[in-house]
Amino acid sequence: MLTLLLGLVVFYLLLKVVGWIFVSFFSLGGFVLKGLITVILGIIGFVLLFSVVGFLAVLIVPVGLLFLAGSD
């Protein structure tokens, strides 16, 4: 009876440890995935920001140059 009880306790603890490892592995995987998504979104945002700034610069610079040339 005692060995059966001991076996159940050991089995329960083993399940808990395996479950804990499984859960922590998955949460770590989720954390890594979230980090990757954040980095990718950050890069896309950065590229978009630069293209918008570049586009505005391409629009503004010639207009500014024309304005300066015209004001002489």
PDB file of N, CA and C in Angstrom:
ATOM      1  N   MET A   1       0.841  -1.212   0.000  1.00  0.00           N
ATOM      2  CA  MET A   1       0.000   0.000   0.000  1.00  0.00           C
ATOM      3  C   MET A   1       0.873   1.258   0.000  1.00  0.00           C
ATOM      4  N   LEU A   2       1.906   1.256   0.819  1.00  0.00           N
ATOM      5  CA  LEU A   2       2.811   2.402   0.956  1.00  0.00           C
ATOM      6  C   LEU A   2       3.578   2.636  -0.348  1.00  0.00           C
ATOM      7  N   THR A   3       4.038   1.551  -0.983  1.00  0.00           N
ATOM      8  CA  THR A   3       4.788   1.684  -2.244  1.00  0.00           C
ATOM      9  C   THR A   3       3.889   2.222  -3.351  1.00  0.00           C
ATOM     10  N   LEU A   4       2.615   1.822  -3.344  1.00  0.00           N
ATOM     11  CA  LEU A   4       1.649   2.304  -4.329  1.00  0.00           C
ATOM     12  C   LEU A   4       1.440   3.802  -4.147  1.00  0.00           C
ATOM     13  N   LEU A   5       1.285   4.226  -2.888  1.00  0.00           N
ATOM     14  CA  LEU A   5       1.102   5.643  -2.546  1.00  0.00           C
ATOM     15  C   LEU A   5       2.341   6.445  -2.959  1.00  0.00           C
ATOM     16  N   LEU A   6       3.507   5.899  -2.640  1.00  0.00           N
ATOM     17  CA  LEU A   6       4.778   6.538  -2.986  1.00  0.00           C
ATOM     18  C   LEU A   6       4.906   6.646  -4.506  1.00  0.00           C
ATOM     19  N   GLY A   7       4.526   5.592  -5.213  1.00  0.00           N
ATOM     20  CA  GLY A   7       4.557   5.567  -6.675  1.00  0.00           C
ATOM     21  C   GLY A   7       3.648   6.639  -7.260  1.00  0.00           C
ATOM     22  N   LEU A   8       2.447   6.789  -6.680  1.00  0.00           N
ATOM     23  CA  LEU A   8       1.503   7.811  -7.130  1.00  0.00           C
ATOM     24  C   LEU A   8       2.054   9.213  -6.910  1.00  0.00           C
ATOM     25  N   VAL A   9       2.660   9.432  -5.740  1.00  0.00           N
ATOM     26  CA  VAL A   9       3.243  10.738  -5.418  1.00  0.00           C
ATOM     27  C   VAL A   9       4.367  11.065  -6.398  1.00  0.00           C
ATOM     28  N   VAL A  10       5.247  10.098  -6.654  1.00  0.00           N
ATOM     29  CA  VAL A  10       6.364  10.284  -7.586  1.00  0.00           C
ATOM     30  C   VAL A  10       5.830  10.566  -8.991  1.00  0.00           C
ATOM     31  N   PHE A  11       4.796   9.798  -9.399  1.00  0.00           N
ATOM     32  CA  PHE A  11       4.178   9.967 -10.708  1.00  0.00           C
ATOM     33  C   PHE A  11       3.579  11.372 -10.835  1.00  0.00           C
ATOM     34  N   TYR A  12       2.890  11.813  -9.764  1.00  0.00           N
ATOM     35  CA  TYR A  12       2.271  13.144  -9.729  1.00  0.00           C
ATOM     36  C   TYR A  12       3.332  14.246  -9.852  1.00  0.00           C
ATOM     37  N   LEU A  13       4.414  14.108  -9.092  1.00  0.00           N
ATOM     38  CA  LEU A  13       5.509  15.084  -9.128  1.00  0.00           C
ATOM     39  C   LEU A  13       6.170  15.112 -10.506  1.00  0.00           C
ATOM     40  N   LEU A  14       6.356  13.923 -11.092  1.00  0.00           N
ATOM     41  CA  LEU A  14       6.952  13.808 -12.422  1.00  0.00           C
ATOM     42  C   LEU A  14       6.072  14.515 -13.460  1.00  0.00           C
ATOM     43  N   LEU A  15       4.750  14.289 -13.362  1.00  0.00           N
ATOM     44  CA  LEU A  15       3.804  14.946 -14.262  1.00  0.00           C
ATOM     45  C   LEU A  15       3.873  16.457 -14.106  1.00  0.00           C
ATOM     46  N   LYS A  16       3.951  16.909 -12.843  1.00  0.00           N
ATOM     47  CA  LYS A  16       4.029  18.349 -12.571  1.00  0.00           C
ATOM     48  C   LYS A  16       5.301  18.946 -13.180  1.00  0.00           C
ATOM     49  N   VAL A  17       6.416  18.270 -13.012  1.00  0.00           N
ATOM     50  CA  VAL A  17       7.702  18.746 -13.540  1.00  0.00           C
ATOM     51  C   VAL A  17       7.663  18.784 -15.069  1.00  0.00           C
ATOM     52  N   VAL A  18       7.163  17.703 -15.677  1.00  0.00           N
ATOM     53  CA  VAL A  18       7.068  17.633 -17.141  1.00  0.00           C
ATOM     54  C   VAL A  18       6.126  18.719 -17.645  1.00  0.00           C
ATOM     55  N   GLY A  19       4.993  18.898 -16.964  1.00  0.00           N
ATOM     56  CA  GLY A  19       4.030  19.942 -17.321  1.00  0.00           C
ATOM     57  C   GLY A  19       4.651  21.322 -17.212  1.00  0.00           C
ATOM     58  N   TRP A  20       5.418  21.543 -16.142  1.00  0.00           N
ATOM     59  CA  TRP A  20       6.061  22.838 -15.910  1.00  0.00           C
ATOM     60  C   TRP A  20       7.078  23.124 -17.014  1.00  0.00           C
ATOM     61  N   ILE A  21       7.868  22.099 -17.382  1.00  0.00           N
ATOM     62  CA  ILE A  21       8.871  22.243 -18.454  1.00  0.00           C
ATOM     63  C   ILE A  21       8.174  22.551 -19.779  1.00  0.00           C
ATOM     64  N   PHE A  22       7.072  21.819 -20.030  1.00  0.00           N
ATOM     65  CA  PHE A  22       6.292  21.994 -21.249  1.00  0.00           C
ATOM     66  C   PHE A  22       5.744  23.409 -21.339  1.00  0.00           C
ATOM     67  N   VAL A  23       5.130  23.877 -20.239  1.00  0.00           N
ATOM     68  CA  VAL A  23       4.528  25.215 -20.191  1.00  0.00           C
ATOM     69  C   VAL A  23       5.594  26.297 -20.328  1.00  0.00           C
ATOM     70  N   SER A  24       6.706  26.145 -19.614  1.00  0.00           N
ATOM     71  CA  SER A  24       7.758  27.162 -19.681  1.00  0.00           C
ATOM     72  C   SER A  24       8.393  27.188 -21.068  1.00  0.00           C
ATOM     73  N   PHE A  25       8.515  26.024 -21.699  1.00  0.00           N
ATOM     74  CA  PHE A  25       9.064  25.950 -23.059  1.00  0.00           C
ATOM     75  C   PHE A  25       8.137  26.684 -24.024  1.00  0.00           C
ATOM     76  N   PHE A  26       6.822  26.441 -23.865  1.00  0.00           N
ATOM     77  CA  PHE A  26       5.867  27.087 -24.765  1.00  0.00           C
ATOM     78  C   PHE A  26       5.786  28.581 -24.518  1.00  0.00           C
ATOM     79  N   SER A  27       5.849  29.010 -23.264  1.00  0.00           N
ATOM     80  CA  SER A  27       5.804  30.450 -22.983  1.00  0.00           C
ATOM     81  C   SER A  27       7.077  31.116 -23.489  1.00  0.00           C
ATOM     82  N   LEU A  28       8.200  30.413 -23.401  1.00  0.00           N
ATOM     83  CA  LEU A  28       9.463  30.927 -23.937  1.00  0.00           C
ATOM     84  C   LEU A  28       9.358  31.034 -25.453  1.00  0.00           C
ATOM     85  N   GLY A  29       8.776  30.012 -26.089  1.00  0.00           N
ATOM     86  CA  GLY A  29       8.554  30.030 -27.536  1.00  0.00           C
ATOM     87  C   GLY A  29       7.666  31.192 -27.927  1.00  0.00           C
ATOM     88  N   GLY A  30       6.613  31.429 -27.146  1.00  0.00           N
ATOM     89  CA  GLY A  30       5.707  32.547 -27.388  1.00  0.00           C
ATOM     90  C   GLY A  30       6.433  33.868 -27.242  1.00  0.00           C
ATOM     91  N   PHE A  31       7.302  33.952 -26.234  1.00  0.00           N
ATOM     92  CA  PHE A  31       8.078  35.165 -25.976  1.00  0.00           C
ATOM     93  C   PHE A  31       9.004  35.456 -27.157  1.00  0.00           C
ATOM     94  N   VAL A  32       9.671  34.406 -27.652  1.00  0.00           N
ATOM     95  CA  VAL A  32      10.586  34.543 -28.800  1.00  0.00           C
ATOM     96  C   VAL A  32       9.806  34.975 -30.037  1.00  0.00           C
ATOM     97  N   LEU A  33       8.630  34.341 -30.236  1.00  0.00           N
ATOM     98  CA  LEU A  33       7.774  34.651 -31.381  1.00  0.00           C
ATOM     99  C   LEU A  33       7.310  36.104 -31.310  1.00  0.00           C
ATOM    100  N   LYS A  34       6.884  36.537 -30.110  1.00  0.00           N
ATOM    101  CA  LYS A  34       6.452  37.927 -29.910  1.00  0.00           C
ATOM    102  C   LYS A  34       7.599  38.885 -30.220  1.00  0.00           C
ATOM    103  N   GLY A  35       8.784  38.539 -29.762  1.00  0.00           N
ATOM    104  CA  GLY A  35       9.970  39.362 -30.015  1.00  0.00           C
ATOM    105  C   GLY A  35      10.262  39.482 -31.505  1.00  0.00           C
ATOM    106  N   LEU A  36      10.163  38.357 -32.212  1.00  0.00           N
ATOM    107  CA  LEU A  36      10.405  38.353 -33.666  1.00  0.00           C
ATOM    108  C   LEU A  36       9.381  39.212 -34.393  1.00  0.00           C
ATOM    109  N   ILE A  37       8.102  39.054 -33.998  1.00  0.00           N
ATOM    110  CA  ILE A  37       7.028  39.839 -34.621  1.00  0.00           C
ATOM    111  C   ILE A  37       7.267  41.329 -34.376  1.00  0.00           C
ATOM    112  N   THR A  38       7.638  41.674 -33.151  1.00  0.00           N
ATOM    113  CA  THR A  38       7.913  43.074 -32.801  1.00  0.00           C
ATOM    114  C   THR A  38       9.059  43.630 -33.643  1.00  0.00           C
ATOM    115  N   VAL A  39      10.122  42.846 -33.787  1.00  0.00           N
ATOM    116  CA  VAL A  39      11.291  43.275 -34.577  1.00  0.00           C
ATOM    117  C   VAL A  39      10.900  43.476 -36.040  1.00  0.00           C
ATOM    118  N   ILE A  40      10.136  42.512 -36.599  1.00  0.00           N
ATOM    119  CA  ILE A  40       9.707  42.599 -38.005  1.00  0.00           C
ATOM    120  C   ILE A  40       8.828  43.830 -38.207  1.00  0.00           C
ATOM    121  N   LEU A  41       7.865  44.032 -37.297  1.00  0.00           N
ATOM    122  CA  LEU A  41       6.987  45.207 -37.390  1.00  0.00           C
ATOM    123  C   LEU A  41       7.788  46.499 -37.250  1.00  0.00           C
ATOM    124  N   GLY A  42       8.770  46.482 -36.373  1.00  0.00           N
ATOM    125  CA  GLY A  42       9.638  47.643 -36.184  1.00  0.00           C
ATOM    126  C   GLY A  42      10.410  47.978 -37.442  1.00  0.00           C
ATOM    127  N   ILE A  43      10.948  46.944 -38.108  1.00  0.00           N
ATOM    128  CA  ILE A  43      11.703  47.142 -39.353  1.00  0.00           C
ATOM    129  C   ILE A  43      10.784  47.693 -40.439  1.00  0.00           C
ATOM    130  N   ILE A  44       9.575  47.117 -40.560  1.00  0.00           N
ATOM    131  CA  ILE A  44       8.605  47.579 -41.562  1.00  0.00           C
ATOM    132  C   ILE A  44       8.247  49.042 -41.290  1.00  0.00           C
ATOM    133  N   GLY A  45       8.001  49.371 -40.018  1.00  0.00           N
ATOM    134  CA  GLY A  45       7.673  50.747 -39.633  1.00  0.00           C
ATOM    135  C   GLY A  45       8.800  51.708 -39.960  1.00  0.00           C
ATOM    136  N   PHE A  46      10.017  51.270 -39.692  1.00  0.00           N
ATOM    137  CA  PHE A  46      11.215  52.075 -39.951  1.00  0.00           C
ATOM    138  C   PHE A  46      11.357  52.361 -41.443  1.00  0.00           C
ATOM    139  N   VAL A  47      11.183  51.308 -42.252  1.00  0.00           N
ATOM    140  CA  VAL A  47      11.278  51.432 -43.720  1.00  0.00           C
ATOM    141  C   VAL A  47      10.183  52.357 -44.238  1.00  0.00           C
ATOM    142  N   LEU A  48       8.952  52.172 -43.723  1.00  0.00           N
ATOM    143  CA  LEU A  48       7.829  53.021 -44.134  1.00  0.00           C
ATOM    144  C   LEU A  48       8.097  54.480 -43.771  1.00  0.00           C
ATOM    145  N   LEU A  49       8.598  54.686 -42.565  1.00  0.00           N
ATOM    146  CA  LEU A  49       8.895  56.039 -42.099  1.00  0.00           C
ATOM    147  C   LEU A  49       9.928  56.690 -43.019  1.00  0.00           C
ATOM    148  N   PHE A  50      10.981  55.934 -43.335  1.00  0.00           N
ATOM    149  CA  PHE A  50      12.034  56.472 -44.204  1.00  0.00           C
ATOM    150  C   PHE A  50      11.518  56.743 -45.609  1.00  0.00           C
ATOM    151  N   SER A  51      10.650  55.854 -46.125  1.00  0.00           N
ATOM    152  CA  SER A  51      10.130  56.102 -47.473  1.00  0.00           C
ATOM    153  C   SER A  51       9.220  57.323 -47.486  1.00  0.00           C
ATOM    154  N   VAL A  52       8.432  57.500 -46.424  1.00  0.00           N
ATOM    155  CA  VAL A  52       7.563  58.691 -46.340  1.00  0.00           C
ATOM    156  C   VAL A  52       8.421  59.950 -46.248  1.00  0.00           C
ATOM    157  N   VAL A  53       9.449  59.916 -45.392  1.00  0.00           N
ATOM    158  CA  VAL A  53      10.350  61.069 -45.227  1.00  0.00           C
ATOM    159  C   VAL A  53      11.072  61.350 -46.549  1.00  0.00           C
ATOM    160  N   GLY A  54      11.544  60.279 -47.209  1.00  0.00           N
ATOM    161  CA  GLY A  54      12.228  60.419 -48.499  1.00  0.00           C
ATOM    162  C   GLY A  54      11.306  61.000 -49.557  1.00  0.00           C
ATOM    163  N   PHE A  55      10.067  60.514 -49.576  1.00  0.00           N
ATOM    164  CA  PHE A  55       9.061  60.983 -50.536  1.00  0.00           C
ATOM    165  C   PHE A  55       8.786  62.471 -50.313  1.00  0.00           C
ATOM    166  N   LEU A  56       8.613  62.850 -49.042  1.00  0.00           N
ATOM    167  CA  LEU A  56       8.364  64.259 -48.700  1.00  0.00           C
ATOM    168  C   LEU A  56       9.564  65.120 -49.075  1.00  0.00           C
ATOM    169  N   ALA A  57      10.774  64.591 -48.830  1.00  0.00           N
ATOM    170  CA  ALA A  57      11.991  65.337 -49.170  1.00  0.00           C
ATOM    171  C   ALA A  57      12.071  65.547 -50.687  1.00  0.00           C
ATOM    172  N   VAL A  58      11.737  64.505 -51.448  1.00  0.00           N
ATOM    173  CA  VAL A  58      11.755  64.595 -52.910  1.00  0.00           C
ATOM    174  C   VAL A  58      10.730  65.629 -53.386  1.00  0.00           C
ATOM    175  N   LEU A  59       9.597  65.712 -52.685  1.00  0.00           N
ATOM    176  CA  LEU A  59       8.570  66.701 -53.038  1.00  0.00           C
ATOM    177  C   LEU A  59       8.972  68.114 -52.616  1.00  0.00           C
ATOM    178  N   ILE A  60       9.513  68.241 -51.392  1.00  0.00           N
ATOM    179  CA  ILE A  60       9.769  69.560 -50.799  1.00  0.00           C
ATOM    180  C   ILE A  60      11.027  70.219 -51.370  1.00  0.00           C
ATOM    181  N   VAL A  61      12.094  69.448 -51.558  1.00  0.00           N
ATOM    182  CA  VAL A  61      13.376  70.025 -51.987  1.00  0.00           C
ATOM    183  C   VAL A  61      13.270  70.762 -53.329  1.00  0.00           C
ATOM    184  N   PRO A  62      12.715  70.138 -54.393  1.00  0.00           N
ATOM    185  CA  PRO A  62      12.610  70.889 -55.659  1.00  0.00           C
ATOM    186  C   PRO A  62      11.740  72.138 -55.524  1.00  0.00           C
ATOM    187  N   VAL A  63      10.643  72.036 -54.782  1.00  0.00           N
ATOM    188  CA  VAL A  63       9.747  73.183 -54.561  1.00  0.00           C
ATOM    189  C   VAL A  63      10.510  74.289 -53.834  1.00  0.00           C
ATOM    190  N   GLY A  64      11.278  73.900 -52.824  1.00  0.00           N
ATOM    191  CA  GLY A  64      12.090  74.849 -52.064  1.00  0.00           C
ATOM    192  C   GLY A  64      13.145  75.516 -52.939  1.00  0.00           C
ATOM    193  N   LEU A  65      13.787  74.701 -53.784  1.00  0.00           N
ATOM    194  CA  LEU A  65      14.806  75.232 -54.711  1.00  0.00           C
ATOM    195  C   LEU A  65      14.212  76.199 -55.712  1.00  0.00           C
ATOM    196  N   LEU A  66      13.037  75.832 -56.224  1.00  0.00           N
ATOM    197  CA  LEU A  66      12.325  76.722 -57.175  1.00  0.00           C
ATOM    198  C   LEU A  66      11.949  78.034 -56.489  1.00  0.00           C
ATOM    199  N   PHE A  67      11.496  77.905 -55.248  1.00  0.00           N
ATOM    200  CA  PHE A  67      11.086  79.086 -54.474  1.00  0.00           C
ATOM    201  C   PHE A  67      12.278  80.017 -54.236  1.00  0.00           C
ATOM    202  N   LEU A  68      13.433  79.379 -53.883  1.00  0.00           N
ATOM    203  CA  LEU A  68      14.654  80.158 -53.654  1.00  0.00           C
ATOM    204  C   LEU A  68      15.134  80.814 -54.960  1.00  0.00           C
ATOM    205  N   ALA A  69      15.064  80.061 -56.045  1.00  0.00           N
ATOM    206  CA  ALA A  69      15.490  80.582 -57.349  1.00  0.00           C
ATOM    207  C   ALA A  69      14.574  81.715 -57.804  1.00  0.00           C
ATOM    208  N   GLY A  70      13.291  81.570 -57.489  1.00  0.00           N
ATOM    209  CA  GLY A  70      12.317  82.579 -57.890  1.00  0.00           C
ATOM    210  C   GLY A  70      12.388  83.825 -57.050  1.00  0.00           C
ATOM    211  N   SER A  71      12.923  83.727 -55.821  1.00  0.00           N
ATOM    212  CA  SER A  71      12.905  84.872 -54.919  1.00  0.00           C
ATOM    213  C   SER A  71      14.071  85.836 -55.179  1.00  0.00           C
ATOM    214  N   ASP A  72      15.017  85.396 -55.994  1.00  0.00           N
ATOM    215  CA  ASP A  72      16.185  86.271 -56.283  1.00  0.00           C
ATOM    216  C   ASP A  72      15.763  87.526 -57.067  1.00  0.00           C
TER     217      ASP A  72
END
